[in-house]
Amino acid sequence: MKAARLHSYDDDRLQIDDVPEPTISGPHDVIVRVGGAGLCRTDLHIIEGILAETFPDLELPYTLGHENAGWVEDVGSAVSSVSVGDAVIVHPLVSCGVCLGCRRGEDMYCDAGAFPGLSQNGGFAEFLLTGERSLIKLDPSLEPKDVAAMADAGITAMRACKKVAAQSHGLTKVVVMGVGGLGHIGIQCLRALSPVEIIAADTNEGARKLAEETGADHVIEAGEGVIDRVLELTGGLGADAVLDFVGERGVPAQVPGMLRQGGTYYVIGYGEKVEIPNWDFVIREINVVGNLVGDYMDLVELMALAARGKVKLHTQVYPLKDINQAIDDLYGGRLNGRGILVP
Ligand SMILES: [Zn+2]
Ligand SMILES: [Zn+2]
């Protein structure tokens, strides 16, 4: 089968290779015929070498792609919850089900988890090996390629927005920094889950348009002056929460200045440092909350919203062979919404 593989951290391209199809080896293994795979900023970070230290045993070349949906192609002997031909979305972690993290429902904390597309071959290919525990059957109204990026981008936004919604008694103004693949889902999740007033900021005009279309109450230009623009919209007090979907390009340095007393900085995008004087945690009692993807139930709930049309992914579809074009477009800010690779 064809697969887009990373051969070297020094190269900013993937190569389309002919590789053997994955095969079932464990009783709970499932092979999914990929219907669509989302291109994520994490893929760019992987290509730049960010995982070289996290997974030192990882051997190149391997296949990227961790936001996958498709159809069940083959199942292990113990698989009972899905059948060949079912349309499914794939939670990004293959989890064990018996460790403490799994039993707490925190799939991302699995002690024995595997992460196709990061720690082993992923979905930029015709077929993907995953596990039964990772799969959610799709509502008949949903197509794999239209929801694939919900598997990672979607649940990451969903998880953070659920935290905001859980805190939202008397909380009125929330800033969404960055309206790309995650941010535009975040706006829709906030809209569906909470009564907050949403202020969305992006440097890119296409992204600001997407913010308007997806339901932001105020759309402002990010970059220089963004703190003042947020203060203007919040009566000079600052926002109750900021969801930072960017995590780099100077945004982490801007966020603390946008928060009101008691406000919370939700870290979602990454790449730079959060540096806040500890005095701010005391006198202003601000909070910083980390977010790691989302658990299986976050994906179940997100798919329920998607099936009712409450959350829609804006996608730009590329054939798998054009993966490097998609990567260039993501680097160059020309990708509006989420890039989806279709084998
Ligand atoms: Zn991702
Ligand atoms: Zn586990």
CSV table of C-alpha atoms and ligand atoms in Angstrom, one decimal:
chain,number,residue,atom,x,y,z
A,1,MET,CA,0.0,0.0,0.0
A,2,LYS,CA,1.0,3.6,-0.3
A,3,ALA,CA,2.1,5.5,2.8
A,4,ALA,CA,3.5,8.9,3.5
A,5,ARG,CA,6.6,8.4,5.6
A,6,LEU,CA,9.2,10.5,7.4
A,7,HIS,CA,12.7,9.4,6.5
A,8,SER,CA,14.8,12.0,8.3
A,9,TYR,CA,14.3,14.8,10.8
A,10,ASP,CA,16.6,17.0,8.5
A,11,ASP,CA,14.1,16.8,5.7
A,12,ASP,CA,10.9,18.8,5.7
A,13,ARG,CA,9.2,16.4,3.2
A,14,LEU,CA,7.5,13.1,3.6
A,15,GLN,CA,8.0,10.4,1.0
A,16,ILE,CA,5.3,8.3,-0.6
A,17,ASP,CA,6.5,4.8,-0.3
A,18,ASP,CA,5.2,1.3,-1.1
A,19,VAL,CA,5.0,-0.6,2.2
A,20,PRO,CA,3.4,-3.9,3.3
A,21,GLU,CA,-0.2,-3.6,4.6
A,22,PRO,CA,-0.5,-3.9,8.4
A,23,THR,CA,-1.7,-7.3,9.7
A,24,ILE,CA,-3.7,-8.5,12.7
A,25,SER,CA,-1.5,-10.0,15.4
A,26,GLY,CA,-3.5,-9.5,18.7
A,27,PRO,CA,-7.1,-10.6,19.5
A,28,HIS,CA,-8.2,-6.9,19.9
A,29,ASP,CA,-6.4,-5.5,16.9
A,30,VAL,CA,-8.5,-3.8,14.2
A,31,ILE,CA,-7.3,-2.8,10.7
A,32,VAL,CA,-9.1,0.4,9.4
A,33,ARG,CA,-9.2,1.3,5.7
A,34,VAL,CA,-8.4,5.0,6.0
A,35,GLY,CA,-11.1,7.3,4.7
A,36,GLY,CA,-9.4,10.5,5.8
A,37,ALA,CA,-6.5,11.6,8.0
A,38,GLY,CA,-6.1,15.1,9.4
A,39,LEU,CA,-2.8,17.0,9.0
A,40,CYS,CA,-1.9,18.5,12.4
A,41,ARG,CA,0.6,21.1,13.5
A,42,THR,CA,2.0,18.2,15.6
A,43,ASP,CA,3.0,16.6,12.3
A,44,LEU,CA,5.1,19.6,11.5
A,45,HIS,CA,6.7,19.5,15.0
A,46,ILE,CA,7.4,15.7,14.4
A,47,ILE,CA,9.1,16.5,11.1
A,48,GLU,CA,11.1,19.2,12.9
A,49,GLY,CA,12.3,16.5,15.3
A,50,ILE,CA,10.3,17.1,18.5
A,51,LEU,CA,9.8,13.4,19.2
A,52,ALA,CA,13.5,12.4,18.8
A,53,GLU,CA,13.8,12.7,22.6
A,54,THR,CA,10.3,11.6,23.6
A,55,PHE,CA,10.5,8.3,21.6
A,56,PRO,CA,14.2,7.6,21.2
A,57,ASP,CA,13.6,4.0,20.1
A,58,LEU,CA,11.4,5.2,17.2
A,59,GLU,CA,13.0,4.0,14.0
A,60,LEU,CA,12.7,6.0,10.8
A,61,PRO,CA,11.2,5.8,8.3
A,62,TYR,CA,7.6,5.6,9.6
A,63,THR,CA,4.2,6.7,8.7
A,64,LEU,CA,2.7,9.8,10.2
A,65,GLY,CA,-1.0,10.6,10.7
A,66,HIS,CA,-2.8,10.5,14.0
A,67,GLU,CA,-6.3,11.9,13.2
A,68,ASN,CA,-8.0,9.1,11.4
A,69,ALA,CA,-11.4,7.8,10.4
A,70,GLY,CA,-12.4,5.1,7.9
A,71,TRP,CA,-14.0,1.7,7.6
A,72,VAL,CA,-13.2,-1.5,9.5
A,73,GLU,CA,-11.3,-3.8,7.2
A,74,ASP,CA,-10.3,-6.7,9.4
A,75,VAL,CA,-10.7,-7.6,13.1
A,76,GLY,CA,-8.9,-9.8,15.6
A,77,SER,CA,-10.5,-12.9,17.1
A,78,ALA,CA,-11.8,-11.2,20.2
A,79,VAL,CA,-13.3,-8.1,18.6
A,80,SER,CA,-17.0,-7.9,19.3
A,81,SER,CA,-18.0,-4.2,19.2
A,82,VAL,CA,-17.3,-3.5,15.5
A,83,SER,CA,-17.6,-5.5,12.3
A,84,VAL,CA,-16.0,-5.4,8.9
A,85,GLY,CA,-17.5,-2.5,6.9
A,86,ASP,CA,-18.5,-0.3,9.9
A,87,ALA,CA,-17.6,3.4,9.5
A,88,VAL,CA,-15.5,4.5,12.5
A,89,ILE,CA,-13.5,7.3,13.9
A,90,VAL,CA,-10.3,6.3,15.7
A,91,HIS,CA,-9.4,7.7,19.1
A,92,PRO,CA,-5.7,8.5,18.7
A,93,LEU,CA,-4.4,6.3,21.5
A,94,VAL,CA,-4.5,2.5,21.5
A,95,SER,CA,-5.1,2.0,25.2
A,96,CYS,CA,-4.8,-1.1,27.4
A,97,GLY,CA,-8.0,-0.8,29.4
A,98,VAL,CA,-6.6,-2.3,32.6
A,99,CYS,CA,-4.1,0.3,33.9
A,100,LEU,CA,-5.1,2.9,36.5
A,101,GLY,CA,-5.2,5.7,33.9
A,102,CYS,CA,-7.6,3.7,31.6
A,103,ARG,CA,-9.8,2.7,34.6
A,104,ARG,CA,-10.1,6.4,35.5
A,105,GLY,CA,-11.3,7.0,32.0
A,106,GLU,CA,-8.2,9.0,31.2
A,107,ASP,CA,-7.2,7.2,28.0
A,108,MET,CA,-4.3,9.5,27.4
A,109,TYR,CA,-2.8,8.5,30.7
A,110,CYS,CA,-2.6,4.8,29.7
A,111,ASP,CA,0.7,3.3,31.0
A,112,ALA,CA,0.9,0.9,28.0
A,113,GLY,CA,-0.6,3.1,25.3
A,114,ALA,CA,0.6,3.3,21.7
A,115,PHE,CA,0.0,6.4,19.6
A,116,PRO,CA,-0.2,5.5,15.8
A,117,GLY,CA,1.3,8.4,13.9
A,118,LEU,CA,3.6,9.3,16.8
A,119,SER,CA,5.0,6.2,18.4
A,120,GLN,CA,4.2,3.8,15.5
A,121,ASN,CA,2.9,3.8,12.0
A,122,GLY,CA,-0.1,6.1,11.5
A,123,GLY,CA,-2.9,6.9,9.1
A,124,PHE,CA,-1.2,8.7,6.2
A,125,ALA,CA,-1.7,5.4,4.4
A,126,GLU,CA,-4.3,3.2,2.9
A,127,PHE,CA,-4.7,1.0,6.1
A,128,LEU,CA,-4.1,1.7,9.8
A,129,LEU,CA,-3.6,-0.8,12.6
A,130,THR,CA,-5.4,0.2,15.8
A,131,GLY,CA,-7.3,-1.5,18.7
A,132,GLU,CA,-11.0,-2.1,19.3
A,133,ARG,CA,-11.0,0.2,22.4
A,134,SER,CA,-10.1,3.2,20.2
A,135,LEU,CA,-13.1,2.9,17.8
A,136,ILE,CA,-16.4,4.8,17.8
A,137,LYS,CA,-19.0,3.9,15.1
A,138,LEU,CA,-20.0,6.9,13.0
A,139,ASP,CA,-23.6,8.1,12.8
A,140,PRO,CA,-24.9,7.3,9.3
A,141,SER,CA,-25.0,11.1,8.5
A,142,LEU,CA,-21.2,11.4,8.9
A,143,GLU,CA,-18.5,10.6,6.4
A,144,PRO,CA,-15.0,9.5,7.6
A,145,LYS,CA,-13.2,12.2,5.7
A,146,ASP,CA,-15.4,15.0,7.1
A,147,VAL,CA,-14.8,14.0,10.7
A,148,ALA,CA,-11.3,12.5,10.7
A,149,ALA,CA,-9.7,15.5,12.4
A,150,MET,CA,-12.2,15.3,15.3
A,151,ALA,CA,-10.1,12.4,16.4
A,152,ASP,CA,-7.3,14.7,17.7
A,153,ALA,CA,-7.8,18.3,16.9
A,154,GLY,CA,-11.5,18.0,17.7
A,155,ILE,CA,-11.2,16.3,21.1
A,156,THR,CA,-8.4,18.5,22.2
A,157,ALA,CA,-10.6,21.5,21.7
A,158,MET,CA,-13.6,19.7,23.2
A,159,ARG,CA,-11.7,18.7,26.4
A,160,ALA,CA,-10.5,22.3,27.0
A,161,CYS,CA,-14.0,23.7,26.3
A,162,LYS,CA,-15.6,21.2,28.6
A,163,LYS,CA,-13.3,22.5,31.4
A,164,VAL,CA,-14.4,26.1,30.6
A,165,ALA,CA,-18.0,25.1,30.6
A,166,ALA,CA,-17.6,23.3,33.9
A,167,GLN,CA,-16.2,26.5,35.4
A,168,SER,CA,-18.7,28.8,33.7
A,169,HIS,CA,-21.0,29.9,36.6
A,170,GLY,CA,-20.7,33.7,36.3
A,171,LEU,CA,-18.0,33.4,33.8
A,172,THR,CA,-18.9,35.6,30.8
A,173,LYS,CA,-16.0,36.4,28.5
A,174,VAL,CA,-13.6,33.9,26.9
A,175,VAL,CA,-10.8,34.6,24.4
A,176,VAL,CA,-10.0,32.0,21.7
A,177,MET,CA,-6.4,32.6,20.5
A,178,GLY,CA,-5.9,31.1,17.0
A,179,VAL,CA,-8.7,30.0,14.7
A,180,GLY,CA,-7.1,27.2,12.8
A,181,GLY,CA,-7.8,23.5,12.8
A,182,LEU,CA,-8.5,23.5,16.6
A,183,GLY,CA,-9.7,27.0,17.3
A,184,HIS,CA,-12.6,26.8,14.9
A,185,ILE,CA,-13.8,23.6,16.6
A,186,GLY,CA,-13.2,25.3,20.0
A,187,ILE,CA,-15.6,28.2,19.1
A,188,GLN,CA,-18.3,25.7,18.1
A,189,CYS,CA,-17.8,23.6,21.2
A,190,LEU,CA,-18.0,26.7,23.5
A,191,ARG,CA,-21.1,27.7,21.6
A,192,ALA,CA,-22.7,24.3,22.1
A,193,LEU,CA,-21.7,23.8,25.8
A,194,SER,CA,-21.7,27.2,27.4
A,195,PRO,CA,-23.3,30.7,27.5
A,196,VAL,CA,-20.0,32.6,27.3
A,197,GLU,CA,-19.3,35.5,25.1
A,198,ILE,CA,-16.5,34.5,22.7
A,199,ILE,CA,-13.8,36.8,21.5
A,200,ALA,CA,-11.7,35.2,18.8
A,201,ALA,CA,-8.3,36.5,17.6
A,202,ASP,CA,-6.1,35.5,14.7
A,203,THR,CA,-3.5,37.2,12.6
A,204,ASN,CA,-4.9,35.7,9.4
A,205,GLU,CA,-7.8,37.2,7.6
A,206,GLY,CA,-9.2,33.9,6.4
A,207,ALA,CA,-9.1,32.6,9.9
A,208,ARG,CA,-10.9,35.6,11.2
A,209,LYS,CA,-13.6,35.0,8.6
A,210,LEU,CA,-13.9,31.4,9.8
A,211,ALA,CA,-14.3,32.7,13.4
A,212,GLU,CA,-17.2,34.7,12.3
A,213,GLU,CA,-18.8,31.8,10.4
A,214,THR,CA,-18.4,29.4,13.4
A,215,GLY,CA,-20.1,31.7,15.9
A,216,ALA,CA,-17.6,34.0,17.6
A,217,ASP,CA,-19.3,37.1,19.1
A,218,HIS,CA,-16.3,39.3,18.5
A,219,VAL,CA,-13.5,38.8,16.1
A,220,ILE,CA,-10.3,40.8,16.5
A,221,GLU,CA,-6.8,40.9,14.9
A,222,ALA,CA,-4.1,39.0,16.9
A,223,GLY,CA,-0.5,40.2,17.0
A,224,GLU,CA,0.6,43.5,18.3
A,225,GLY,CA,-2.1,45.4,20.3
A,226,VAL,CA,-4.2,42.3,20.9
A,227,ILE,CA,-4.1,42.7,24.7
A,228,ASP,CA,-5.6,46.2,24.4
A,229,ARG,CA,-8.3,45.0,22.0
A,230,VAL,CA,-9.2,42.3,24.5
A,231,LEU,CA,-9.3,44.8,27.4
A,232,GLU,CA,-11.5,47.1,25.3
A,233,LEU,CA,-14.0,44.3,24.9
A,234,THR,CA,-13.9,43.3,28.5
A,235,GLY,CA,-14.5,46.7,30.1
A,236,GLY,CA,-10.8,47.0,30.9
A,237,LEU,CA,-10.9,44.0,33.3
A,238,GLY,CA,-9.7,41.2,31.0
A,239,ALA,CA,-11.2,37.8,30.1
A,240,ASP,CA,-12.3,35.1,32.4
A,241,ALA,CA,-10.5,32.5,30.4
A,242,VAL,CA,-8.1,32.4,27.4
A,243,LEU,CA,-7.9,29.2,25.3
A,244,ASP,CA,-4.5,29.4,23.6
A,245,PHE,CA,-4.6,27.2,20.5
A,246,VAL,CA,-1.4,28.7,19.2
A,247,GLY,CA,1.2,28.2,21.9
A,248,GLU,CA,3.9,30.0,20.0
A,249,ARG,CA,4.6,33.1,17.9
A,250,GLY,CA,4.6,35.2,21.0
A,251,VAL,CA,1.1,34.3,22.1
A,252,PRO,CA,2.1,32.7,25.5
A,253,ALA,CA,3.7,36.0,26.5
A,254,GLN,CA,0.4,37.9,25.6
A,255,VAL,CA,-2.1,35.7,27.4
A,256,PRO,CA,-1.4,36.7,31.0
A,257,GLY,CA,-2.1,40.3,30.1
A,258,MET,CA,-5.6,39.4,28.8
A,259,LEU,CA,-6.8,37.6,31.9
A,260,ARG,CA,-8.9,39.2,34.6
A,261,GLN,CA,-8.4,38.4,38.3
A,262,GLY,CA,-9.1,34.8,38.9
A,263,GLY,CA,-8.9,34.1,35.2
A,264,THR,CA,-7.6,30.9,33.6
A,265,TYR,CA,-5.0,30.3,30.9
A,266,TYR,CA,-5.8,27.0,29.0
A,267,VAL,CA,-2.6,25.8,27.3
A,268,ILE,CA,-3.4,23.8,24.2
A,269,GLY,CA,-1.0,24.8,21.4
A,270,TYR,CA,2.6,24.5,22.2
A,271,GLY,CA,6.1,25.5,21.1
A,272,GLU,CA,7.1,28.3,23.4
A,273,LYS,CA,7.3,28.8,27.2
A,274,VAL,CA,4.7,30.0,29.7
A,275,GLU,CA,6.6,32.5,31.9
A,276,ILE,CA,4.5,34.2,34.5
A,277,PRO,CA,5.9,35.9,37.7
A,278,ASN,CA,4.6,33.9,40.7
A,279,TRP,CA,3.3,37.2,42.1
A,280,ASP,CA,0.6,37.1,39.4
A,281,PHE,CA,-0.6,33.7,40.7
A,282,VAL,CA,-0.9,35.3,44.2
A,283,ILE,CA,-2.2,38.8,43.8
A,284,ARG,CA,-4.3,38.1,40.7
A,285,GLU,CA,-4.9,34.4,41.5
A,286,ILE,CA,-4.7,33.4,37.9
A,287,ASN,CA,-4.5,29.8,36.8
A,288,VAL,CA,-2.8,27.8,34.1
A,289,VAL,CA,-4.4,24.6,33.0
A,290,GLY,CA,-2.7,22.0,30.7
A,291,ASN,CA,-4.6,19.9,28.1
A,292,LEU,CA,-3.6,16.6,26.6
A,293,VAL,CA,-5.8,15.6,23.7
A,294,GLY,CA,-9.0,14.2,25.1
A,295,ASP,CA,-10.4,10.9,26.4
A,296,TYR,CA,-12.7,8.4,24.6
A,297,MET,CA,-15.9,10.0,26.1
A,298,ASP,CA,-14.8,13.5,24.9
A,299,LEU,CA,-14.8,11.9,21.4
A,300,VAL,CA,-18.2,10.2,22.0
A,301,GLU,CA,-19.7,13.5,23.0
A,302,LEU,CA,-18.1,15.4,20.2
A,303,MET,CA,-19.4,12.9,17.6
A,304,ALA,CA,-22.9,13.4,19.1
A,305,LEU,CA,-22.6,17.1,18.5
A,306,ALA,CA,-21.3,16.5,15.0
A,307,ALA,CA,-24.2,14.1,14.2
A,308,ARG,CA,-26.6,16.9,15.2
A,309,GLY,CA,-24.8,19.5,13.1
A,310,LYS,CA,-23.6,21.5,16.1
A,311,VAL,CA,-19.9,21.1,15.3
A,312,LYS,CA,-18.6,21.0,11.7
A,313,LEU,CA,-15.1,20.7,10.6
A,314,HIS,CA,-13.9,23.1,7.9
A,315,THR,CA,-11.6,21.0,5.7
A,316,GLN,CA,-9.4,21.3,2.7
A,317,VAL,CA,-9.0,17.9,1.1
A,318,TYR,CA,-5.8,16.7,-0.5
A,319,PRO,CA,-5.1,13.3,-2.1
A,320,LEU,CA,-2.4,11.5,-0.1
A,321,LYS,CA,0.1,11.9,-2.9
A,322,ASP,CA,-0.1,15.7,-2.3
A,323,ILE,CA,0.9,15.5,1.3
A,324,ASN,CA,3.9,17.8,0.9
A,325,GLN,CA,1.6,20.5,-0.7
A,326,ALA,CA,-0.6,20.3,2.3
A,327,ILE,CA,2.4,20.6,4.6
A,328,ASP,CA,3.6,23.7,2.7
A,329,ASP,CA,0.1,25.2,2.9
A,330,LEU,CA,0.0,24.6,6.6
A,331,TYR,CA,3.4,26.2,7.1
A,332,GLY,CA,2.5,29.1,4.8
A,333,GLY,CA,-0.8,29.9,6.5
A,334,ARG,CA,-2.7,29.0,3.4
A,335,LEU,CA,-4.7,26.2,5.0
A,336,ASN,CA,-8.1,27.3,6.2
A,337,GLY,CA,-9.5,24.9,8.8
A,338,ARG,CA,-8.1,21.4,8.7
A,339,GLY,CA,-6.1,19.7,5.9
A,340,ILE,CA,-7.4,16.2,5.3
A,341,LEU,CA,-5.4,13.6,3.4
A,342,VAL,CA,-7.5,11.0,1.5
A,343,PRO,CA,-5.7,7.9,0.2
B,1,ZN,ZN,-3.1,16.3,16.0
B,2,ZN,ZN,-4.1,1.6,30.0
